CSV table of N, CA and C in Angstrom, one decimal:
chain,number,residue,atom,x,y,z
A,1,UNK,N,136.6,81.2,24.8
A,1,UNK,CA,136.4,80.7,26.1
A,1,UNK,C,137.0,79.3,26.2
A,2,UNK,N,137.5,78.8,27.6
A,2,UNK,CA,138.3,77.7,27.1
A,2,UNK,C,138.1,77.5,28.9
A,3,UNK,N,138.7,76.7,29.3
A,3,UNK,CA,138.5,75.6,30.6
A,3,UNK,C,140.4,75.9,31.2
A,4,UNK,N,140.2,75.9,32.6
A,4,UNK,CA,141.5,76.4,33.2
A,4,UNK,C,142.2,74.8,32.7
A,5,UNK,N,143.5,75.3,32.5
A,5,UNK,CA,144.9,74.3,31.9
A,5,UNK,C,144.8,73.8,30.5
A,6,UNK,N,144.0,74.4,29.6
A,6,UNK,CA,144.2,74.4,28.3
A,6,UNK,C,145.0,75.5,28.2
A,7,UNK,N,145.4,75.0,26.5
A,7,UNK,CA,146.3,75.9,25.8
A,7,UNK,C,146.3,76.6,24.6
A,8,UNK,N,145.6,77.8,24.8
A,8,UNK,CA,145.0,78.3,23.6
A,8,UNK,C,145.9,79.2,23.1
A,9,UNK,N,145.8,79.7,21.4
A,9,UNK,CA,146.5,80.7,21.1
A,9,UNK,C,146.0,81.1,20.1
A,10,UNK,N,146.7,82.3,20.0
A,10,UNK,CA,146.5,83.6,19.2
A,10,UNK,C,147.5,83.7,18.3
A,11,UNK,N,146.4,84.2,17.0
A,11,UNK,CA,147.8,84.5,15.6
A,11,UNK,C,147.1,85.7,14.3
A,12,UNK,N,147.7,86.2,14.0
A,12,UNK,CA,147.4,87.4,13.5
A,12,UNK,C,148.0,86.9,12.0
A,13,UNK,N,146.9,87.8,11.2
A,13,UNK,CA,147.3,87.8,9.4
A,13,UNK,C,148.0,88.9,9.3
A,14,UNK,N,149.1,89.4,8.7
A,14,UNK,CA,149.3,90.5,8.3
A,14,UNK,C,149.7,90.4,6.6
A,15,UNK,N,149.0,91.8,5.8
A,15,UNK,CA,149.3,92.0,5.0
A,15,UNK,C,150.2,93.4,4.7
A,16,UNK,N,151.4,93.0,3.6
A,16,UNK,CA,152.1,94.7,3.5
A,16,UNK,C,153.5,94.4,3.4
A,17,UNK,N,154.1,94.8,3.1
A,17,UNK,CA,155.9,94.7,3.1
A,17,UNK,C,156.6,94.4,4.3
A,18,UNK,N,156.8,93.0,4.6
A,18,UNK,CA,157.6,92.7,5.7
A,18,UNK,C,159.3,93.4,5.0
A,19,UNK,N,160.1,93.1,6.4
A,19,UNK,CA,159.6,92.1,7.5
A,19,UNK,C,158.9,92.9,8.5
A,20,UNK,N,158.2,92.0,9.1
A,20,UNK,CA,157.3,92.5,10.3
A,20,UNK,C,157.5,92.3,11.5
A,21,UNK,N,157.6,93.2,12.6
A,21,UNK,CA,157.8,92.6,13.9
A,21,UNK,C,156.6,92.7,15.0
A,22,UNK,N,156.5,92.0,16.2
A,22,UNK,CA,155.4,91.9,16.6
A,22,UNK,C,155.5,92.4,18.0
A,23,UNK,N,154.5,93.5,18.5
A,23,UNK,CA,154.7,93.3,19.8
A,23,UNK,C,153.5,92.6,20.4
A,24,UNK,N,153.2,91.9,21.6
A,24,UNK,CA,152.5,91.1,22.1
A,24,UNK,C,151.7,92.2,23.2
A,25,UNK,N,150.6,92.1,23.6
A,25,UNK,CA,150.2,92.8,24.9
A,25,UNK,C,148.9,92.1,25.6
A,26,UNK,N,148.9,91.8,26.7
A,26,UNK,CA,147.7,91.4,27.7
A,26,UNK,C,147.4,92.4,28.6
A,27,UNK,N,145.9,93.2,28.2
A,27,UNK,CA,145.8,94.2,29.2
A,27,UNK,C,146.4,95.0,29.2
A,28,UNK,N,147.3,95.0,28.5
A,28,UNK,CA,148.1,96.7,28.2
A,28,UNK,C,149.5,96.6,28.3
A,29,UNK,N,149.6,95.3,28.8
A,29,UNK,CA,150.9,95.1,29.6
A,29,UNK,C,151.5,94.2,28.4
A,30,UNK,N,152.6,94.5,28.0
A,30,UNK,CA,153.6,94.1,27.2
A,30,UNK,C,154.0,92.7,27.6
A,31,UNK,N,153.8,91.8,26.9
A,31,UNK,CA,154.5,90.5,27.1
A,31,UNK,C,156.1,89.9,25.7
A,32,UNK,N,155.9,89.9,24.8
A,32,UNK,CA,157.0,90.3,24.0
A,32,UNK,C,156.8,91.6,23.3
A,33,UNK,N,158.4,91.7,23.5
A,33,UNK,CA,158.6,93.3,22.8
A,33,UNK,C,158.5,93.4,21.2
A,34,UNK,N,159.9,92.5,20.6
A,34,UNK,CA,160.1,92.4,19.5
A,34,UNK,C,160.3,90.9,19.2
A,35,UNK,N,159.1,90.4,18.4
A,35,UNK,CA,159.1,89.1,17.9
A,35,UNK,C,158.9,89.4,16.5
A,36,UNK,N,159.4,88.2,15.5
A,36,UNK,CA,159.3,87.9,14.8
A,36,UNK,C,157.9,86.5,14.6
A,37,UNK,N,157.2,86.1,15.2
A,37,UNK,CA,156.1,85.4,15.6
A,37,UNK,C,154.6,86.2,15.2
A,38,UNK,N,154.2,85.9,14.5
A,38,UNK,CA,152.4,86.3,14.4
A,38,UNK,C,151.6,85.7,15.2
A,39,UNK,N,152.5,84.5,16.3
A,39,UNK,CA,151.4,83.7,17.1
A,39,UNK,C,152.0,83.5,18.1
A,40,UNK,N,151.3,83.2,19.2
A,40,UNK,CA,151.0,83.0,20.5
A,40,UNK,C,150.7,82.4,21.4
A,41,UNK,N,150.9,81.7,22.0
A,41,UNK,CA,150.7,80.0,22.4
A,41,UNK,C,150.4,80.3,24.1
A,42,UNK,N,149.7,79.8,24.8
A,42,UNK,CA,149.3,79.8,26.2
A,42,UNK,C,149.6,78.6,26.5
A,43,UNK,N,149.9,78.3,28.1
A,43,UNK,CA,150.2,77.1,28.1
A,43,UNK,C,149.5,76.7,29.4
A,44,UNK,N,148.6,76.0,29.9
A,44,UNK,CA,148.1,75.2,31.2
A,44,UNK,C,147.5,76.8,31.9
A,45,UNK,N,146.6,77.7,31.3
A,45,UNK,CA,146.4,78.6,31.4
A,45,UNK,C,144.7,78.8,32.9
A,46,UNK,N,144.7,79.6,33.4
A,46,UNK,CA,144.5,79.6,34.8
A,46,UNK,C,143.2,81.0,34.6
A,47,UNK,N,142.3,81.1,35.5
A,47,UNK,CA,141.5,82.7,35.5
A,47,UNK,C,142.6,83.9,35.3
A,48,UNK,N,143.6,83.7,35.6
A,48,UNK,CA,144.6,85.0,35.6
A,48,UNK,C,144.7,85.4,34.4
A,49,UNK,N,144.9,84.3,33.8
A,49,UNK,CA,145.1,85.0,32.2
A,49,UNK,C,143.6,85.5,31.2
A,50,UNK,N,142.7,85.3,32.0
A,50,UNK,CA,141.4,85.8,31.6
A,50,UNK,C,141.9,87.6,31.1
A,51,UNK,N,141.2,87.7,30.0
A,51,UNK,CA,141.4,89.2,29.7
A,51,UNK,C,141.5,90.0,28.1
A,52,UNK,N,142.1,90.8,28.0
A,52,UNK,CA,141.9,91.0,26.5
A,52,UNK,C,143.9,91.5,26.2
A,53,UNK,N,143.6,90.8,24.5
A,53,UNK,CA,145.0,90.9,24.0
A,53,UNK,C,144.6,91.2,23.0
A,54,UNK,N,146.6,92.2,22.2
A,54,UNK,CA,146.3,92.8,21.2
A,54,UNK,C,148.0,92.7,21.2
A,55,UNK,N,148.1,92.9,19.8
A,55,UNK,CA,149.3,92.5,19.1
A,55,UNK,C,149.6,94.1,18.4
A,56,UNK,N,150.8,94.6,18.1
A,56,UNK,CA,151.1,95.7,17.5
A,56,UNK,C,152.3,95.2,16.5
A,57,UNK,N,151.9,95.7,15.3
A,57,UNK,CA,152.2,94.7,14.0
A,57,UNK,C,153.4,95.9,13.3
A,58,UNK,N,154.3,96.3,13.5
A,58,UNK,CA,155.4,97.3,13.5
A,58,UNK,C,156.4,96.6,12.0
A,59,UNK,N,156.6,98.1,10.9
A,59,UNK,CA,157.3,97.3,9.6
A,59,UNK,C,158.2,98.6,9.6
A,60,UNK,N,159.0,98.9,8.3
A,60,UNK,CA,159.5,100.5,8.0
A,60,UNK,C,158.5,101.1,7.9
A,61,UNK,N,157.6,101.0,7.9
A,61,UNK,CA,156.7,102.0,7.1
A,61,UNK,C,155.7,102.4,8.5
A,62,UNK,N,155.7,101.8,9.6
A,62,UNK,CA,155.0,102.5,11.0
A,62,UNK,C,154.3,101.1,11.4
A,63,UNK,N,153.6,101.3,12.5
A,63,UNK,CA,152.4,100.3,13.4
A,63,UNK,C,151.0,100.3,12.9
A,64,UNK,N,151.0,99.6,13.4
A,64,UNK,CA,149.4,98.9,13.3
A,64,UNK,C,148.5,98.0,14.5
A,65,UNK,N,147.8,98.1,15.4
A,65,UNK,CA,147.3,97.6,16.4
A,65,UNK,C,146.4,96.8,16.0
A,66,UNK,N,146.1,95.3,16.3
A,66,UNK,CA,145.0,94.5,15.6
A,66,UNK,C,143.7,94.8,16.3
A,67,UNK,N,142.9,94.3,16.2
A,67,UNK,CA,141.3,94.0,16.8
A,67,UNK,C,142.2,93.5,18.7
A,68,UNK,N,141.0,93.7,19.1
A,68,UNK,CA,141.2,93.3,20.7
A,68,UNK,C,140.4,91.6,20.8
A,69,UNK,N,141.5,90.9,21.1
A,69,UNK,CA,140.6,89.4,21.5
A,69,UNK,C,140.6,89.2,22.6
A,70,UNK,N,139.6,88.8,23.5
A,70,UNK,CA,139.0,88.5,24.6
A,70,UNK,C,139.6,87.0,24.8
A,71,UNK,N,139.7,86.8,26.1
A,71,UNK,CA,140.1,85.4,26.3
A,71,UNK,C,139.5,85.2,27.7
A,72,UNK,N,138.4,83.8,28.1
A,72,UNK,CA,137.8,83.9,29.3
A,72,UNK,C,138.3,82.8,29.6
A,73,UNK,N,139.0,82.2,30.6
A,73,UNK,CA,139.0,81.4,31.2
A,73,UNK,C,138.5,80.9,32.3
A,74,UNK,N,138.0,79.8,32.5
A,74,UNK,CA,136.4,79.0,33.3
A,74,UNK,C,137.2,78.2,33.9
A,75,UNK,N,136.5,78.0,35.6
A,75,UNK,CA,136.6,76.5,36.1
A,75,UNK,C,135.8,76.0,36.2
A,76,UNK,N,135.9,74.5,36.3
A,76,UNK,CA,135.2,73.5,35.5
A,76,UNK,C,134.3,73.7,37.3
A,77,UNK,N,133.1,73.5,37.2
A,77,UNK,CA,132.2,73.4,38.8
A,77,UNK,C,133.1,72.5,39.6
A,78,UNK,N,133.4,73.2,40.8
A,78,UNK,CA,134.0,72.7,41.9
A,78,UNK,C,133.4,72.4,43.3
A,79,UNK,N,133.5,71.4,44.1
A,79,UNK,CA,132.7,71.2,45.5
A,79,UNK,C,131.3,71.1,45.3
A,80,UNK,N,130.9,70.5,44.5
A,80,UNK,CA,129.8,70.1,44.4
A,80,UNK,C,129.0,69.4,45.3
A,81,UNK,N,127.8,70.4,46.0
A,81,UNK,CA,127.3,69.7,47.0
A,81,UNK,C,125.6,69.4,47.0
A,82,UNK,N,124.9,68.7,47.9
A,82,UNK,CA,123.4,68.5,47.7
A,82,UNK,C,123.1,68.4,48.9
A,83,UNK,N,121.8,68.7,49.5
A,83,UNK,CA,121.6,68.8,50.6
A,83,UNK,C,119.7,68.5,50.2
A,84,UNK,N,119.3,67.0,51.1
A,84,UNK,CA,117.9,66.7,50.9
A,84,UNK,C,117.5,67.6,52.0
A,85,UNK,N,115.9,68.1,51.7
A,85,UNK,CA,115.2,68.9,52.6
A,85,UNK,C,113.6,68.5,52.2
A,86,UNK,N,112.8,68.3,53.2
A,86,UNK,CA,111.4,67.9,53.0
A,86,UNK,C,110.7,68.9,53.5
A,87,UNK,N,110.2,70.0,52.8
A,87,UNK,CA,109.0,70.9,53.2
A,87,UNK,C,107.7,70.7,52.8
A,88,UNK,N,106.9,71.0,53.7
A,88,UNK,CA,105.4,70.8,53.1
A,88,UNK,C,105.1,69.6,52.8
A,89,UNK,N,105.8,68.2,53.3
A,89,UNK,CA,106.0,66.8,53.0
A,89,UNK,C,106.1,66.7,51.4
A,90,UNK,N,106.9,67.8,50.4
A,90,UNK,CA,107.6,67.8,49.3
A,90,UNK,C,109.1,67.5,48.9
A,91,UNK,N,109.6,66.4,49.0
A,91,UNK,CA,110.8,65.9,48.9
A,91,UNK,C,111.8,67.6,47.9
A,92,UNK,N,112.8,68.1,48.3
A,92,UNK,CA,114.0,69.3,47.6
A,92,UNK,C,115.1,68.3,47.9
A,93,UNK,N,116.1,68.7,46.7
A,93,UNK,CA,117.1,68.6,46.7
A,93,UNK,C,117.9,70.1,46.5
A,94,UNK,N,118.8,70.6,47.6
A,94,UNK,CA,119.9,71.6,47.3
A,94,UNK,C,120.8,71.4,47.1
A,95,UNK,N,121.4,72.0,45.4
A,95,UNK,CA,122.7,71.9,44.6
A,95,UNK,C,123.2,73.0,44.7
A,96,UNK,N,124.5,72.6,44.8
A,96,UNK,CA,125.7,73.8,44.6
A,96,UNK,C,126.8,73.7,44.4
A,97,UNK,N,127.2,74.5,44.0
A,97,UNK,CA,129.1,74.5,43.6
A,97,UNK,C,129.7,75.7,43.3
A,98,UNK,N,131.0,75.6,43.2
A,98,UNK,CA,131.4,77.1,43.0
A,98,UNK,C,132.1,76.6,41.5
A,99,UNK,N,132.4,78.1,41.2
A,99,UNK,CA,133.0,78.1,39.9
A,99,UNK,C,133.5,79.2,39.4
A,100,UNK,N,132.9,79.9,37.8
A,100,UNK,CA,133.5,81.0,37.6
A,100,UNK,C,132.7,82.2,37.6
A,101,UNK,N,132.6,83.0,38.5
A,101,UNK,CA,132.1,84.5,38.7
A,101,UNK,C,131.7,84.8,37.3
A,102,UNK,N,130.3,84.8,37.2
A,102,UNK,CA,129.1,85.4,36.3
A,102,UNK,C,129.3,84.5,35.0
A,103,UNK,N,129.9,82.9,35.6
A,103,UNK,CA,129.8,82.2,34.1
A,103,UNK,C,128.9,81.7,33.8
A,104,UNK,N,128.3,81.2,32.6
A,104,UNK,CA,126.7,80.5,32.8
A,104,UNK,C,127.3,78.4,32.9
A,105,UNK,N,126.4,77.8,33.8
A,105,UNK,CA,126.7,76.7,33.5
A,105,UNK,C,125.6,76.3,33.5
A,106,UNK,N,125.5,75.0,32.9
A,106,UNK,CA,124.0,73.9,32.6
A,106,UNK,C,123.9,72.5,33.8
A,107,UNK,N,122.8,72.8,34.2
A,107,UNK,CA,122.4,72.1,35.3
A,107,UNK,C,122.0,70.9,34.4
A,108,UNK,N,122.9,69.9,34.4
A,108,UNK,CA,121.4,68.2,33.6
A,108,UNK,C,121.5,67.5,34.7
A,109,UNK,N,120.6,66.5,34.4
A,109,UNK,CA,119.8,65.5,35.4
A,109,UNK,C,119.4,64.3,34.0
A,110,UNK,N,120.1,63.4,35.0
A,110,UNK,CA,119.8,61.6,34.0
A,110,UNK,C,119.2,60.7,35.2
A,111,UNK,N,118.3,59.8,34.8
A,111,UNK,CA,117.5,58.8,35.5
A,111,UNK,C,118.5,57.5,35.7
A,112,UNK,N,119.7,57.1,34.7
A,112,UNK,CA,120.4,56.3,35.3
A,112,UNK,C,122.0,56.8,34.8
A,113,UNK,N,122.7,55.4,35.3
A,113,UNK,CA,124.3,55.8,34.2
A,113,UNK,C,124.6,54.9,33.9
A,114,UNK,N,123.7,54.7,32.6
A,114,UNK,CA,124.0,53.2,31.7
A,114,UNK,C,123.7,53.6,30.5
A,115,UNK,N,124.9,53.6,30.2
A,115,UNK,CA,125.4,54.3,28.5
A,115,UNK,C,124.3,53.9,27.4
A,116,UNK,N,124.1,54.6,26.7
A,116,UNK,CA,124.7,55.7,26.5
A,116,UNK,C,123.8,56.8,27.4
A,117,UNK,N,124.6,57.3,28.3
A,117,UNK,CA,123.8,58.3,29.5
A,117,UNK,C,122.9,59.6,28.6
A,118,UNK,N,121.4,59.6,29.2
A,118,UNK,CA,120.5,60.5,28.2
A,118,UNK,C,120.7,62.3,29.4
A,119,UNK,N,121.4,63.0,29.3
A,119,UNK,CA,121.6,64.0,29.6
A,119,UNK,C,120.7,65.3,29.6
A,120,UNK,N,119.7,65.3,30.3
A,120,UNK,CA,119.1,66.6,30.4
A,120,UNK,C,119.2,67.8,30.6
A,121,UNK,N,118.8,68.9,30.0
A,121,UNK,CA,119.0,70.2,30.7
A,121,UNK,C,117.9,70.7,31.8
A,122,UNK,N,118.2,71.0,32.8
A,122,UNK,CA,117.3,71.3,33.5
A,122,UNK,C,117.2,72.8,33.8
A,123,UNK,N,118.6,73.8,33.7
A,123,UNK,CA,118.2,74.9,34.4
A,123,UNK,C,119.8,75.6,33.7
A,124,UNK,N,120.1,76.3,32.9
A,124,UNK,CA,121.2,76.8,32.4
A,124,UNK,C,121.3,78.7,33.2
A,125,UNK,N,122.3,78.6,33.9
A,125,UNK,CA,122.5,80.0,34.8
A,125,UNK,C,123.6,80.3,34.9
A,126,UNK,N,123.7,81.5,35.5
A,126,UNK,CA,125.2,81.9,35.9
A,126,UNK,C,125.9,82.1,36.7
A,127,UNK,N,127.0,81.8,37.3
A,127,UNK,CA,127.0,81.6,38.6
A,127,UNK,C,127.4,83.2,39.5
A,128,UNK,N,127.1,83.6,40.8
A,128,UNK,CA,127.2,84.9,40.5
A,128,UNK,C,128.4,85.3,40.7
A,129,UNK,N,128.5,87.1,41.3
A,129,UNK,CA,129.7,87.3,41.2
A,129,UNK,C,130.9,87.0,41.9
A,130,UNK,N,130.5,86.0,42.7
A,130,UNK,CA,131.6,85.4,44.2
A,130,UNK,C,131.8,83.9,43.1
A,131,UNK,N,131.4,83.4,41.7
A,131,UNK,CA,131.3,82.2,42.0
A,131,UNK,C,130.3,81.0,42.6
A,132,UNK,N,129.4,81.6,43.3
A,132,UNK,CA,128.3,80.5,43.9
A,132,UNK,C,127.5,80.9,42.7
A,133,UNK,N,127.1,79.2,42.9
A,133,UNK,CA,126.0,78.8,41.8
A,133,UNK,C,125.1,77.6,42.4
A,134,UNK,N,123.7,77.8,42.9
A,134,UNK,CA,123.1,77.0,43.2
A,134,UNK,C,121.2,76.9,42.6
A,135,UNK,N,120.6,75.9,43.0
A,135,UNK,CA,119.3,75.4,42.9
A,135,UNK,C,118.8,74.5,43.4
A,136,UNK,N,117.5,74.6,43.3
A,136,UNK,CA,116.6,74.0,44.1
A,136,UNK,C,115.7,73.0,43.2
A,137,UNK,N,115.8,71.8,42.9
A,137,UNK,CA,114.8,70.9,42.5
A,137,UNK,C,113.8,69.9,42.9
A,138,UNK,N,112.9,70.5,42.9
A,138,UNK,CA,111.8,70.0,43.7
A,138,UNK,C,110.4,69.2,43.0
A,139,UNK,N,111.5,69.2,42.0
A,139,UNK,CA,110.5,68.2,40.5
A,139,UNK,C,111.0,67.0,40.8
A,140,UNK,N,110.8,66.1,41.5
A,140,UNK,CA,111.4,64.5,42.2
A,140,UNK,C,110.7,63.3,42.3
A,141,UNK,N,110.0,63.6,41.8
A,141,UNK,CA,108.8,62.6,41.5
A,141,UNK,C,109.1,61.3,40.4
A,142,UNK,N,110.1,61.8,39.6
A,142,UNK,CA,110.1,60.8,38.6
A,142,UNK,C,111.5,59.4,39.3
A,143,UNK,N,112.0,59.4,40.6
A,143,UNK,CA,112.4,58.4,41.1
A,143,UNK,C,114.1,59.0,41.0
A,144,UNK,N,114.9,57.9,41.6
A,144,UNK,CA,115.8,58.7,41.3
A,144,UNK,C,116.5,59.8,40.6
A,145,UNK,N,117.7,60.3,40.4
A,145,UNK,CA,117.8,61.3,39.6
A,145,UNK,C,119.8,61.5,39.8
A,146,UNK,N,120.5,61.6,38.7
A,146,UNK,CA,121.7,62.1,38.7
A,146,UNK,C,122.2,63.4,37.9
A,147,UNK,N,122.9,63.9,39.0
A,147,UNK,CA,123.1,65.4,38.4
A,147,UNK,C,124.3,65.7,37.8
A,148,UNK,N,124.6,66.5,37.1
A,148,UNK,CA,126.2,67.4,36.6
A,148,UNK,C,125.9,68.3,35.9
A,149,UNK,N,126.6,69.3,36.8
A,149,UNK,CA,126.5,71.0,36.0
A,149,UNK,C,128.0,70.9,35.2
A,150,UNK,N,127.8,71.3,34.0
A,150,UNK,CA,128.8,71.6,32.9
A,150,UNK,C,129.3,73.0,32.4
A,151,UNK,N,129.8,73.6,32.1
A,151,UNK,CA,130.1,75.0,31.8
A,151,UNK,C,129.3,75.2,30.2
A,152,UNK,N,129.1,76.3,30.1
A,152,UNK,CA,128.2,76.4,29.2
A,152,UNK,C,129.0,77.2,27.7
């Protein structure tokens, strides 16, 4: 799992009588044919490239397909909004933001932001499958309160 615009990569062991040549595949779909490379390099990588890869490891002697690796790519919570509401003369706060469809992120809450910042968890969830991710905290009693949802 990794955060959109990193650059992650993949690289395969192979054992046996080279030389060896590599094909590359995302999803099924062929990205290099014939490499001489056991690795893989992503670059400023986006939800799109979310998915699963596999390498086909080709010598004289025939192929070999590795394990299948998963790769998730997350956005970091976006539009982060709050909306005060007083029911029942009980002070709520409504949080929300969007992000990544069914990823889990961690709700914390700190009392001030004077380092070194004490970071709470308050509520770790997932956001659903559109993306929306919200809550309701209506535990407000302890005086101010600052929030940031993190990816999990």
């Amino acid at each position: 799992n990794v955060g959109a615009g990193s650059n992650p990569s993949f690289s395969v062991v192979v054992l046996g009588s080279g030389p060896f040549g590599f094909g590359l595949y995302f999803g099924g779909t062929n990205l290099v044919q014939s490499s001489t490379s056991s690795s893989l390099m992503l670059f400023g990588v986006s939800t799109n490239n979310s998915g699963i890869y596999t390498v086909v490891v080709t010598n004289v002697y025939g192929s070999a397909t590795s394990s299948v690796a998963k790769l998730l790519v997350f956005r970091p919570p976006e539009a982060f909004t709050a909306q005060a509401n007083i029911a029942n003369n009980i002070l709520e706060i409504a949080l929300q933001f969007s992000g990544t469809p069914n990823y889990p992120y961690v709700l914390q809450s700190a009392t001030n932001l004077t380092p070194p910042v004490n970071w709470q968890p308050v509520l770790t969830n997932p956001a659903d499958a559109s993306g929306n991710w919200q809550f309701t905290d209506r535990n407000l009693n302890t005086g101010q309160k600052y929030y940031r949802a993190v990816a999990y």
